[in-house]
C-alpha cells in the first residue's frame, strides 16, 4: 500500500526541506526506514506545526491556532510503499523502531469526478462565450456574417432560440430542406434537440445564417418511430451540395453541424461486408461526406456519448464507438468538455473506425444554454459540443472562405492550435485538445501576414 | 429497404436509374428519388426493397448498402 510517512528529523534537515531555495531528497530525510520502499520522485514536504495559544490545549485542533514552519516545530512528509502482506505489522512497528517517525498515513488514489448525464449544468452559455473569446473574434470581424451554417437534426424552433438568446437571428428558409414526408416549416418545429443545437451554433457565430434540415424527423419506410435513416442524411448532403454550388466559388462558406449517429451495429451489415457503414469508407454516406469536403464545406460530427466513464445506455458497439462518418478523416469529430475544461465522462473515446486519430478535438458542453429540455437542464452530450465548435468554424469562415483556407487546412489549424490536455500531444480522450480561439486568432494573423 | 448506387450521366433521372438497374417502380422508394452522391464521378444513390437489391443487375449498380437508423447524440441517457 502507498503511504505518507510523517517524520521529525533534525532541525537542519527540516530547514533544508522548508527552504524553497534548497533541494532535499527523500533519502536525506528518511533513509533506512525498515520495510518501506521510498518514492524518490516525491520531494519531501514540510508540514507546519499547529501551535495553540498560550495556555491552550496542546492536543486540540478546535481552537484558534498558529502554524509554525520553524525548523524546531515543523515535520516532513515523504511518500513510500509498504508491502500489502505486512502493512499492519509495519504500521505498528515503524514508530517504535524509528523515533523520528511521528505518523504513517494512507495515500489513497484521488480522482476528479467527471460530469455525467443527469448532472446539473456546469456554467452557462455566457461562460462558453467567454471561453470562446467571442468578443475577440467579433473584434476581428469573425462573427459568422454571411456564413451558411446547416443544422441537420430534429428541426429548429426559431422563436425559442431567439427568446433564450435575447435577440433575433437569421434563418434562411429558402435554403433549408425537409426530407420527403416531413411537412413542418423551417424554424417552426417543436422545441427539441435541434433547437438546442441551433442555439449552441450561435454562441460563437451570432450572425451566421442557419439552415434547418430536420433529417431526424423523417419516417421513411424501414425506419422507426423515433429516428431518421442514414439515407435521409445522404439526401440532405446532396441538397447542401447544391447550396454550396450556388455560392460564388471565391466566397464559399458552408458549415454542416451533425449531432447524431448510429448507436448500434444491429441495423448495419457486418464489418468487412461491402455494404457495411460503420467501418467502410466506400459507403454512400461516407462518399458524399468526402465529396462535400472536396467542394468546400466544413463538416463536423459529434464524437458520440459512449465514453467509458458513463456511457449512454443506447451504446451498443462493443468497442471503438466513434463509427462511420463520425470518424471520417475529412470531418472534425468533436468530443465534449465542461466549462472547467474537463472531459465529460460520456464523451466517446477513440480510436475511430474510419480514422484512428479521433476525436479530433473537444469543445464545450453540459452548460445551461438553450433550455430546450427544461429550465434546469443543460445543453449536453457531444450533441452540444459539436454545434459549439461549428459556430467557431463559422466565425472563422466570415473572413476566411474555403477558397482562402480549405476545409482540410482549417481542420489542421484547429488541431494545431487546440489546447493540449495531455503530455503526449494527441490522445484518444481529448484528441488534439480543447478548441482555443485565441490560438486560432494568432494563427490566422500569422497566415494573413504570410 | 436498402441503399444502392448507380453510375449515370450528369442530370440523370430516377427512371433512367431504374432502367439501368432493371428494377420496376414497386421495388424502388420513389418518394426518396435519385440522389446525387458524387456528381463529378457520375455516382447516384436510391433506395430499393431487399428483393430488388438482390435482383438488380450487379454490373450496373453498387451495393446493397446498409441504411441504419440515426439518432441524436443527446441528452445522454
Short mmCIF file of C-alpha atoms in Angstrom, two decimals:
data_model
loop_
_atom_site.label_atom_id
_atom_site.label_comp_id
_atom_site.label_asym_id
_atom_site.label_seq_id
_atom_site.Cartn_x
_atom_site.Cartn_y
_atom_site.Cartn_z
CA UNK A 1 0.00 0.00 0.00
CA UNK A 2 1.08 3.56 -0.69
CA UNK A 3 1.69 5.60 2.44
CA UNK A 4 2.66 9.08 3.54
CA UNK A 5 5.17 8.99 6.41
CA UNK A 6 5.49 11.98 8.69
CA UNK A 7 8.89 12.38 10.32
CA UNK A 8 10.51 14.89 12.63
CA UNK A 9 14.16 14.84 11.57
CA UNK A 10 16.87 17.15 12.89
CA UNK A 11 16.14 20.90 12.63
CA UNK A 12 18.77 21.42 9.94
CA UNK A 13 17.09 18.81 7.72
CA UNK A 14 13.68 20.39 8.35
CA UNK A 15 15.13 23.78 7.46
CA UNK A 16 16.53 22.37 4.22
CA UNK A 17 13.16 20.91 3.25
CA UNK A 18 11.26 24.08 4.14
CA UNK A 19 13.65 26.33 2.21
CA UNK A 20 12.35 26.66 -1.37
CA UNK A 21 15.85 27.62 -2.46
CA UNK A 22 17.30 24.28 -1.46
CA UNK A 23 16.66 20.75 -2.64
CA UNK A 24 16.23 17.82 -0.27
CA UNK A 25 15.70 14.23 -1.34
CA UNK A 26 13.53 11.63 0.35
CA UNK A 27 16.66 9.68 1.27
CA UNK A 28 18.06 12.73 3.09
CA UNK A 29 15.03 12.70 5.36
CA UNK A 30 14.07 9.07 5.77
CA UNK A 31 16.82 6.81 4.56
CA UNK A 32 16.75 3.30 6.02
CA UNK A 33 13.12 3.12 7.08
CA UNK A 34 12.67 -0.63 7.60
CA UNK A 35 10.20 -2.25 5.21
CA UNK A 36 9.47 0.98 3.34
CA UNK A 37 10.25 1.50 -0.35
CA UNK A 38 10.69 5.25 -0.57
CA UNK A 39 9.42 7.12 -3.64
CA UNK A 40 12.43 9.18 -4.80
CA UNK A 41 10.25 11.15 -7.24
CA UNK A 42 8.28 12.69 -4.38
CA UNK A 43 10.11 15.73 -2.99
CA UNK A 44 9.77 15.85 0.83
CA UNK A 45 7.19 18.36 2.01
CA UNK A 46 7.48 20.45 5.18
CA UNK A 47 4.33 20.34 7.31
CA UNK A 48 3.74 23.24 9.70
CA UNK A 49 3.04 22.52 13.33
CA UNK A 50 -0.21 23.80 14.82
CA UNK A 51 0.67 25.92 17.82
CA UNK A 52 -2.07 26.66 20.36
CA UNK A 53 -2.29 29.99 22.13
CA UNK A 54 -0.58 30.33 25.49
CA UNK A 55 -2.44 28.18 27.98
CA UNK A 56 -4.30 26.36 25.19
CA UNK A 57 -4.83 22.62 24.87
CA UNK A 58 -1.75 21.21 23.06
CA UNK A 59 -3.80 18.31 21.63
CA UNK A 60 -6.87 20.12 20.32
CA UNK A 61 -7.35 21.41 16.78
CA UNK A 62 -10.67 23.01 17.76
CA UNK A 63 -9.26 26.31 18.93
CA UNK A 64 -7.54 29.29 17.32
CA UNK A 65 -4.15 28.04 16.10
CA UNK A 66 -0.96 29.47 14.72
CA UNK A 67 1.01 27.34 12.23
CA UNK A 68 4.78 27.27 12.55
CA UNK A 69 7.27 26.20 9.88
CA UNK A 70 10.19 26.92 12.20
CA UNK A 71 12.82 24.18 11.99
CA UNK A 72 12.28 23.12 15.58
CA UNK A 73 8.48 22.91 15.10
CA UNK A 74 7.79 21.58 11.59
CA UNK A 75 7.77 17.98 10.42
CA UNK A 76 8.37 16.44 6.99
CA UNK A 77 6.31 14.14 4.77
CA UNK A 78 7.78 11.53 2.45
CA UNK A 79 5.98 9.05 0.23
CA UNK A 80 6.62 5.35 0.05
CA UNK A 81 5.18 1.92 -0.28
CA UNK A 82 4.71 -0.91 2.23
CA UNK A 83 4.01 -4.48 1.21
CA UNK A 84 0.29 -5.20 1.46
CA UNK A 85 1.11 -8.51 3.19
CA UNK A 86 2.80 -6.87 6.16
CA UNK A 87 1.14 -3.48 6.23
CA UNK A 88 -0.44 -3.89 9.67
CA UNK A 89 2.82 -5.00 11.29
CA UNK A 90 4.88 -2.29 9.64
CA UNK A 91 2.41 0.42 10.58
CA UNK A 92 2.67 -0.67 14.21
CA UNK A 93 6.44 -1.14 14.29
CA UNK A 94 7.69 1.87 12.35
CA UNK A 95 7.21 4.48 15.10
CA UNK A 96 8.73 2.07 17.62
CA UNK A 97 11.79 1.30 15.51
CA UNK A 98 12.34 4.87 14.35
CA UNK A 99 11.59 7.56 16.93
CA UNK A 100 11.69 10.26 14.22
CA UNK A 101 8.55 8.72 12.65
CA UNK A 102 5.55 10.54 14.09
CA UNK A 103 2.84 9.12 11.85
CA UNK A 104 2.04 6.82 8.90
CA UNK A 105 -0.99 7.70 6.80
CA UNK A 106 -2.83 6.16 3.86
CA UNK A 107 -2.20 7.80 0.46
CA UNK A 108 -5.32 6.87 -1.50
CA UNK A 109 -5.71 7.44 -5.22
CA UNK A 110 -7.66 10.62 -5.83
CA UNK A 111 -9.75 11.12 -8.96
CA UNK A 112 -11.74 14.01 -10.27
CA UNK A 113 -15.46 13.39 -10.63
CA UNK A 114 -16.29 13.62 -14.31
CA UNK A 115 -19.51 15.25 -15.41
CA UNK A 116 -22.06 12.65 -16.49
CA UNK A 117 -25.54 12.60 -17.99
CA UNK A 118 -28.10 13.69 -15.42
CA UNK A 119 -25.65 16.01 -13.65
CA UNK A 120 -26.58 19.66 -13.19
CA UNK A 121 -25.26 22.21 -15.68
CA UNK A 122 -21.63 23.27 -15.29
CA UNK A 123 -21.69 27.00 -16.01
CA UNK A 124 -23.83 28.67 -18.62
CA UNK A 125 -23.59 29.80 -22.23
CA UNK A 126 -22.14 33.15 -21.23
CA UNK A 127 -19.20 31.20 -19.77
CA UNK A 128 -18.90 29.38 -23.08
CA UNK A 129 -18.93 32.71 -24.93
CA UNK A 130 -16.12 33.92 -22.67
CA UNK A 131 -14.12 30.71 -23.19
CA UNK A 132 -14.62 31.05 -26.94
CA UNK A 133 -13.36 34.66 -26.80
CA UNK A 134 -16.42 35.75 -28.74
CA UNK A 135 -15.66 39.45 -28.20
CA UNK A 136 -12.13 38.99 -29.56
CA UNK A 137 -13.48 37.08 -32.54
CA UNK A 138 -16.05 39.78 -33.27
CA UNK A 139 -13.35 42.42 -32.86
CA UNK A 140 -11.58 40.84 -35.83
CA UNK A 141 -14.78 40.63 -37.86
CA UNK A 142 -15.30 36.93 -37.18
CA UNK A 143 -18.97 36.76 -36.24
CA UNK A 144 -20.39 34.40 -38.87
CA UNK A 145 -21.95 37.16 -41.02
CA UNK A 146 -22.76 35.75 -44.45
CA UNK A 147 -21.78 32.21 -43.50
CA UNK A 148 -24.33 29.42 -44.01
CA UNK A 149 -24.48 27.02 -41.09
CA UNK A 150 -26.59 23.93 -41.63
CA UNK A 151 -28.04 22.11 -38.62
CA UNK A 152 -29.01 18.53 -39.51
CA UNK A 153 -31.19 17.44 -36.64
CA UNK A 154 -34.79 17.41 -35.38
CA UNK A 155 -35.66 20.85 -36.73
CA UNK A 156 -35.30 24.31 -35.21
CA UNK A 157 -37.78 26.34 -33.21
CA UNK A 158 -36.55 29.81 -34.07
CA UNK A 159 -38.81 31.62 -31.59
CA UNK A 160 -37.42 29.57 -28.69
CA UNK A 161 -33.83 30.19 -29.79
CA UNK A 162 -34.41 33.93 -30.13
CA UNK A 163 -36.16 34.13 -26.75
CA UNK A 164 -33.32 32.44 -24.91
CA UNK A 165 -30.59 34.23 -26.85
CA UNK A 166 -32.32 37.52 -26.10
CA UNK A 167 -32.12 38.64 -29.73
CA UNK A 168 -33.17 37.77 -33.25
CA UNK A 169 -31.02 35.77 -35.64
CA UNK A 170 -31.09 34.81 -39.31
CA UNK A 171 -32.64 31.57 -40.54
CA UNK A 172 -32.81 31.02 -44.28
CA UNK A 173 -35.96 29.06 -45.06
CA UNK A 174 -35.31 29.09 -48.81
CA UNK A 175 -32.05 27.15 -48.47
CA UNK A 176 -33.38 24.88 -45.71
CA UNK A 177 -34.66 21.45 -46.68
CA UNK A 178 -37.08 18.78 -45.46
CA UNK A 179 -36.82 15.06 -46.10
CA UNK A 180 -39.73 13.69 -48.10
CA UNK A 181 -42.73 13.27 -45.81
CA UNK A 182 -41.70 15.91 -43.26
CA UNK A 183 -44.17 18.74 -43.56
CA UNK A 184 -43.12 21.34 -40.98
CA UNK A 185 -41.68 24.72 -41.94
CA UNK A 186 -38.08 25.71 -41.37
CA UNK A 187 -37.72 27.36 -37.96
CA UNK A 188 -41.17 26.24 -36.80
CA UNK A 189 -40.50 22.76 -35.48
CA UNK A 190 -41.16 21.66 -31.91
CA UNK A 191 -38.56 22.58 -29.35
CA UNK A 192 -36.21 19.61 -29.14
CA UNK A 193 -32.65 18.53 -29.77
CA UNK A 194 -32.30 20.53 -32.99
CA UNK A 195 -33.30 23.73 -31.23
CA UNK A 196 -30.54 23.15 -28.69
CA UNK A 197 -28.02 22.62 -31.47
CA UNK A 198 -29.12 25.77 -33.30
CA UNK A 199 -28.79 27.83 -30.13
CA UNK A 200 -25.29 26.50 -29.50
CA UNK A 201 -24.03 27.33 -33.00
CA UNK A 202 -24.93 30.96 -32.42
CA UNK A 203 -22.74 31.40 -29.35
CA UNK A 204 -19.56 31.89 -31.39
CA UNK A 205 -21.22 32.87 -34.69
CA UNK A 206 -24.07 35.21 -33.70
CA UNK A 207 -24.51 36.49 -37.25
CA UNK A 208 -24.37 33.16 -39.07
CA UNK A 209 -27.29 32.21 -41.30
CA UNK A 210 -28.85 28.97 -40.12
CA UNK A 211 -30.23 26.36 -42.49
CA UNK A 212 -32.75 23.95 -40.97
CA UNK A 213 -32.57 20.32 -42.15
CA UNK A 214 -34.73 18.11 -39.90
CA UNK A 215 -33.39 14.76 -41.09
CA UNK A 216 -34.08 13.08 -37.74
CA UNK A 217 -37.83 13.69 -38.18
CA UNK A 218 -38.03 11.50 -41.26
CA UNK A 219 -40.27 8.45 -41.03
CA UNK A 220 -39.29 6.63 -44.18
CA UNK A 221 -40.34 3.04 -44.74
CA UNK A 222 -37.89 0.90 -42.82
CA UNK A 223 -37.29 3.47 -40.15
CA UNK A 224 -38.70 3.50 -36.63
CA UNK A 225 -40.90 5.96 -34.81
CA UNK A 226 -38.01 7.69 -33.12
CA UNK A 227 -35.34 8.38 -35.67
CA UNK A 228 -34.42 9.01 -39.26
CA UNK A 229 -32.38 6.89 -41.57
CA UNK A 230 -28.91 7.39 -42.91
CA UNK A 231 -30.35 7.68 -46.42
CA UNK A 232 -32.12 10.87 -45.28
CA UNK A 233 -28.73 12.30 -44.38
CA UNK A 234 -27.44 11.30 -47.83
CA UNK A 235 -30.28 13.27 -49.41
CA UNK A 236 -29.66 16.23 -47.07
CA UNK A 237 -26.00 16.35 -48.01
CA UNK A 238 -26.95 16.20 -51.69
CA UNK A 239 -29.15 19.26 -51.09
CA UNK A 240 -26.31 21.03 -49.32
CA UNK A 241 -24.04 20.47 -52.30
CA UNK A 242 -26.49 22.47 -54.39
CA UNK A 243 -26.41 25.19 -51.72
CA UNK A 244 -22.64 25.24 -51.89
CA UNK A 245 -22.53 25.28 -55.67
CA UNK A 246 -24.80 28.29 -55.89
CA UNK A 247 -22.32 30.30 -53.83
CA UNK A 248 -19.60 32.18 -55.74
CA UNK A 249 -16.51 29.97 -55.69
CA UNK A 250 -14.33 32.70 -54.24
CA UNK A 251 -16.55 33.18 -51.19
CA UNK A 252 -17.87 29.71 -50.43
CA UNK A 253 -18.63 29.15 -46.77
CA UNK A 254 -20.86 26.33 -45.59
CA UNK A 255 -20.54 24.67 -42.19
CA UNK A 256 -22.51 21.48 -41.52
CA UNK A 257 -23.20 20.50 -37.90
CA UNK A 258 -24.18 16.87 -37.20
CA UNK A 259 -25.01 15.90 -33.62
CA UNK A 260 -26.23 12.41 -34.40
CA UNK A 261 -25.02 8.98 -35.31
CA UNK A 262 -25.64 5.28 -35.22
CA UNK A 263 -25.66 3.71 -31.76
CA UNK A 264 -25.78 0.06 -32.67
CA UNK A 265 -24.31 -2.42 -35.16
CA UNK A 266 -27.66 -4.21 -35.10
CA UNK A 267 -29.00 -2.42 -38.20
CA UNK A 268 -25.70 -2.42 -40.04
CA UNK A 269 -24.11 -5.05 -42.26
CA UNK A 270 -21.23 -6.89 -40.59
CA UNK A 271 -17.81 -5.27 -40.54
CA UNK A 272 -15.99 -6.46 -43.64
CA UNK A 273 -19.17 -6.68 -45.71
CA UNK A 274 -19.06 -4.38 -48.79
CA UNK A 275 -22.38 -2.86 -47.66
CA UNK A 276 -21.25 -2.05 -44.13
CA UNK A 277 -21.43 1.56 -42.89
CA UNK A 278 -19.54 1.73 -39.59
CA UNK A 279 -16.10 0.74 -40.92
CA UNK A 280 -16.47 1.29 -44.65
CA UNK A 281 -15.25 4.49 -46.35
CA UNK A 282 -16.97 3.33 -49.57
CA UNK A 283 -20.48 3.51 -48.05
CA UNK A 284 -22.52 6.11 -49.99
CA UNK A 285 -22.85 8.38 -46.97
CA UNK A 286 -19.13 8.34 -46.32
CA UNK A 287 -18.58 9.10 -50.01
CA UNK A 288 -20.93 12.07 -50.03
CA UNK A 289 -19.27 13.44 -46.89
CA UNK A 290 -15.93 13.32 -48.71
CA UNK A 291 -17.44 14.96 -51.78
CA UNK A 292 -18.87 17.86 -49.72
CA UNK A 293 -15.46 18.39 -48.13
CA UNK A 294 -13.88 18.45 -51.59
CA UNK A 295 -16.47 21.02 -52.69
CA UNK A 296 -15.52 23.34 -49.82
CA UNK A 297 -17.86 22.52 -46.92
CA UNK A 298 -16.72 22.15 -43.33
CA UNK A 299 -18.33 19.03 -41.88
CA UNK A 300 -18.45 18.49 -38.13
CA UNK A 301 -19.75 15.46 -36.29
CA UNK A 302 -20.29 14.81 -32.62
CA UNK A 303 -17.95 12.07 -31.40
CA UNK A 304 -20.82 10.44 -29.51
CA UNK A 305 -21.83 9.76 -25.92
CA UNK A 306 -20.26 6.35 -25.43
CA UNK A 307 -17.36 7.38 -23.19
CA UNK A 308 -16.19 4.63 -20.85
CA UNK A 309 -16.88 6.57 -17.66
CA UNK A 310 -20.64 7.00 -18.08
CA UNK A 311 -21.81 5.90 -21.49
CA UNK A 312 -25.30 6.44 -22.86
CA UNK A 313 -27.42 3.35 -22.32
CA UNK A 314 -28.10 3.10 -26.06
CA UNK A 315 -24.43 2.49 -26.91
CA UNK A 316 -24.20 -0.99 -28.37
CA UNK A 317 -20.88 -1.07 -30.20
CA UNK A 318 -18.67 -3.28 -28.04
CA UNK A 319 -15.61 -1.11 -28.68
CA UNK A 320 -14.44 1.82 -30.83
CA UNK A 321 -17.79 3.63 -30.61
CA UNK A 322 -16.84 6.51 -32.95
CA UNK A 323 -18.16 4.93 -36.13
CA UNK A 324 -18.93 5.76 -39.75
CA UNK A 325 -18.91 9.42 -40.73
CA UNK A 326 -18.44 10.45 -37.09
CA UNK A 327 -14.92 9.03 -37.54
CA UNK A 328 -14.39 10.19 -41.13
CA UNK A 329 -10.92 11.52 -41.91
CA UNK A 330 -12.44 14.55 -43.66
CA UNK A 331 -14.64 15.72 -40.80
CA UNK A 332 -13.94 17.23 -37.43
CA UNK A 333 -15.05 14.76 -34.76
CA UNK A 334 -15.89 16.75 -31.66
CA UNK A 335 -15.67 15.44 -28.11
CA UNK A 336 -17.02 17.26 -25.08
CA UNK A 337 -15.51 19.10 -22.12
CA UNK A 338 -17.36 21.01 -19.43
CA UNK A 339 -16.72 24.70 -18.84
CA UNK A 340 -13.99 23.68 -16.39
CA UNK A 341 -12.12 22.14 -19.31
CA UNK A 342 -12.55 18.57 -18.07
CA UNK A 343 -13.71 15.86 -20.44
CA UNK A 344 -17.31 14.89 -19.71
CA UNK A 345 -17.47 11.23 -18.80
CA UNK A 346 -19.82 10.32 -21.62
CA UNK A 347 -17.69 11.80 -24.43
CA UNK A 348 -16.69 8.94 -26.74
CA UNK A 349 -13.06 7.99 -26.85
CA UNK A 350 -11.08 6.93 -29.89
CA UNK A 351 -9.71 5.35 -31.87
CA UNK A 352 -12.30 5.93 -34.56
CA UNK A 353 -13.24 3.26 -37.06
CA UNK A 354 -12.60 5.08 -40.36
CA UNK A 355 -9.71 7.13 -38.96
CA UNK A 356 -7.89 6.10 -35.81
CA UNK A 357 -6.99 9.59 -34.56
CA UNK A 358 -10.43 10.51 -33.25
CA UNK A 359 -11.85 12.57 -31.71
CA UNK A 360 -10.06 15.46 -33.39
CA UNK A 361 -10.66 17.92 -30.59
CA UNK A 362 -13.08 18.90 -27.85
CA UNK A 363 -15.48 21.79 -27.35
CA UNK A 364 -17.74 22.86 -24.50
CA UNK A 365 -20.90 21.08 -23.42
CA UNK A 366 -23.08 20.44 -20.38
CA UNK A 367 -23.83 24.12 -19.74
CA UNK A 368 -27.07 25.97 -19.18
CA UNK A 369 -27.97 27.38 -22.58
CA UNK A 370 -30.99 26.84 -24.77
CA UNK A 371 -33.16 25.28 -22.03
CA UNK A 372 -34.65 23.16 -24.81
CA UNK A 373 -35.14 20.31 -22.34
CA UNK A 374 -36.29 22.44 -19.38
CA UNK A 375 -35.11 25.43 -17.41
CA UNK A 376 -32.80 23.41 -15.18
CA UNK A 377 -31.48 21.09 -17.89
CA UNK A 378 -28.10 21.61 -19.56
CA UNK A 379 -27.26 21.64 -23.24
CA UNK A 380 -25.45 18.36 -23.02
CA UNK A 381 -23.87 15.49 -24.87
CA UNK A 382 -21.29 15.81 -27.57
CA UNK A 383 -24.51 16.97 -29.27
CA UNK A 384 -23.87 20.40 -27.76
CA UNK A 385 -20.09 20.33 -28.18
CA UNK A 386 -20.41 19.82 -31.95
CA UNK A 387 -22.52 22.93 -32.72
CA UNK A 388 -20.39 24.99 -30.32
CA UNK A 389 -17.37 24.04 -32.44
CA UNK A 390 -19.37 24.53 -35.65
CA UNK A 391 -20.13 28.09 -34.54
CA UNK A 392 -16.42 28.71 -34.04
CA UNK A 393 -15.69 27.36 -37.52
CA UNK A 394 -18.43 29.58 -38.97
CA UNK A 395 -16.93 32.59 -37.19
CA UNK A 396 -13.56 31.87 -38.85
CA UNK A 397 -15.25 31.48 -42.23
CA UNK A 398 -16.56 35.07 -42.06
CA UNK A 399 -13.19 36.29 -43.34
CA UNK A 400 -11.69 33.01 -44.47
CA UNK A 401 -13.83 31.32 -47.16
CA UNK A 402 -12.86 27.90 -48.45
CA UNK A 403 -11.05 29.48 -51.40
CA UNK A 404 -8.68 31.13 -48.92
CA UNK A 405 -8.44 28.32 -46.36
CA UNK A 406 -9.57 24.89 -47.47
CA UNK A 407 -11.58 22.68 -45.10
CA UNK A 408 -8.51 20.45 -44.68
CA UNK A 409 -6.32 23.45 -43.86
CA UNK A 410 -8.86 24.73 -41.36
CA UNK A 411 -9.04 21.32 -39.66
CA UNK A 412 -5.27 21.29 -39.38
CA UNK A 413 -5.27 24.80 -37.95
CA UNK A 414 -7.89 23.90 -35.33
CA UNK A 415 -5.98 20.75 -34.31
CA UNK A 416 -2.63 22.52 -34.19
CA UNK A 417 -3.90 25.38 -32.06
CA UNK A 418 -6.01 23.24 -29.69
CA UNK A 419 -5.13 23.41 -26.01
CA UNK A 420 -3.41 20.06 -25.49
CA UNK A 421 -4.76 18.33 -22.39
CA UNK A 422 -2.20 15.55 -22.19
CA UNK A 423 1.55 15.29 -22.03
CA UNK A 424 1.83 13.38 -25.26
CA UNK A 425 0.08 15.55 -27.86
CA UNK A 426 -2.81 13.64 -29.38
CA UNK A 427 -4.74 11.29 -27.13
CA UNK A 428 -7.97 9.36 -27.56
CA UNK A 429 -9.82 11.25 -24.80
CA UNK A 430 -9.32 14.87 -25.88
CA UNK A 431 -7.92 14.40 -29.41
CA UNK A 432 -5.52 17.26 -30.04
CA UNK A 433 -7.07 19.22 -27.18
CA UNK A 434 -9.76 21.80 -26.44
CA UNK A 435 -10.55 24.42 -29.10
CA UNK A 436 -8.52 27.54 -28.43
CA UNK A 437 -9.94 30.63 -30.16
CA UNK A 438 -7.03 32.87 -29.16
CA UNK A 439 -4.61 30.36 -30.67
CA UNK A 440 -6.77 30.33 -33.80
CA UNK A 441 -6.74 34.12 -33.99
CA UNK A 442 -2.96 34.22 -33.61
CA UNK A 443 -2.54 31.58 -36.33
CA UNK A 444 -4.87 33.47 -38.68
CA UNK A 445 -2.93 36.70 -38.10
CA UNK A 446 0.31 34.93 -38.96
CA UNK A 447 -1.32 33.49 -42.05
CA UNK A 448 -2.58 36.93 -43.12
CA UNK A 449 0.91 38.37 -42.86
CA UNK A 450 2.37 35.49 -44.84
CA UNK B 1 -35.16 -1.08 -47.81
CA UNK B 2 -31.54 -0.86 -48.87
CA UNK B 3 -29.40 1.78 -50.48
CA UNK B 4 -27.81 1.05 -53.82
CA UNK B 5 -25.71 3.16 -56.13
CA UNK B 6 -25.62 3.52 -59.88
CA UNK B 7 -23.34 5.35 -62.31
CA UNK B 8 -25.15 7.64 -64.72
CA UNK B 9 -24.51 10.78 -66.75
CA UNK B 10 -24.99 14.20 -65.15
CA UNK B 11 -28.63 15.20 -64.78
CA UNK B 12 -29.87 11.60 -64.68
CA UNK B 13 -33.43 10.81 -63.58
CA UNK B 14 -34.88 8.11 -61.35
CA UNK B 15 -36.47 6.47 -64.39
CA UNK B 16 -33.06 6.17 -66.02
CA UNK B 17 -31.64 4.65 -62.83
CA UNK B 18 -34.46 2.10 -62.66
CA UNK B 19 -33.91 1.17 -66.26
CA UNK B 20 -30.16 0.84 -65.75
CA UNK B 21 -30.66 -1.41 -62.74
CA UNK B 22 -33.54 -3.37 -64.27
CA UNK B 23 -35.90 -2.59 -61.39
CA UNK B 24 -39.68 -1.93 -61.54
CA UNK B 25 -41.22 1.05 -59.76
CA UNK B 26 -42.71 -1.07 -56.97
CA UNK B 27 -39.25 -2.08 -55.83
CA UNK B 28 -37.95 1.48 -55.57
CA UNK B 29 -38.64 4.19 -52.96
CA UNK B 30 -39.88 6.77 -55.43
CA UNK B 31 -40.55 9.24 -52.62
CA UNK B 32 -36.84 9.24 -51.88
CA UNK B 33 -35.95 9.56 -55.52
CA UNK B 34 -32.49 9.66 -57.07
CA UNK B 35 -29.80 11.42 -55.04
CA UNK B 36 -26.51 12.72 -56.42
CA UNK B 37 -23.77 11.30 -54.21
CA UNK B 38 -20.79 12.45 -56.23
CA UNK B 39 -21.94 14.02 -59.50
CA UNK B 40 -18.37 14.64 -60.59
CA UNK B 41 -17.96 10.86 -60.64
CA UNK B 42 -21.46 10.25 -62.01
CA UNK B 43 -22.43 8.41 -58.81
CA UNK B 44 -26.08 8.40 -57.68
CA UNK B 45 -27.98 6.64 -54.90
CA UNK B 46 -31.51 5.32 -54.42
CA UNK B 47 -33.48 3.14 -52.01
CA UNK B 48 -34.80 -0.21 -53.12
CA UNK B 49 -36.50 -3.18 -51.49
CA UNK B 50 -34.36 -6.06 -50.29
CA UNK B 51 -35.77 -8.22 -53.07
CA UNK B 52 -34.98 -5.51 -55.61
CA UNK B 53 -31.43 -5.20 -54.27
CA UNK B 54 -30.98 -8.93 -54.74
CA UNK B 55 -32.34 -8.89 -58.26
CA UNK B 56 -30.72 -5.79 -59.71
CA UNK B 57 -28.01 -6.09 -62.33
CA UNK B 58 -24.78 -6.33 -60.29
CA UNK B 59 -22.78 -4.98 -63.21
CA UNK B 60 -24.89 -1.82 -63.29
CA UNK B 61 -25.03 -0.85 -59.62
CA UNK B 62 -23.22 -0.89 -56.31
CA UNK B 63 -24.43 -2.25 -53.01
CA UNK B 64 -26.67 -3.05 -51.34
CA UNK B 65 -25.53 -0.80 -48.51
CA UNK B 66 -26.90 -0.64 -45.00
CA UNK B 67 -29.31 2.17 -44.16
CA UNK B 68 -29.23 2.21 -40.35
CA UNK B 69 -31.39 4.41 -38.12
CA UNK B 70 -29.69 7.57 -36.91
CA UNK B 71 -30.40 9.21 -33.57
CA UNK B 72 -29.50 12.44 -31.81
CA UNK B 73 -26.48 12.30 -29.50
CA UNK B 74 -28.17 13.87 -26.57
CA UNK B 75 -29.09 14.34 -23.91
CA UNK B 76 -27.09 11.34 -22.63
CA UNK B 77 -29.47 8.75 -21.22
#
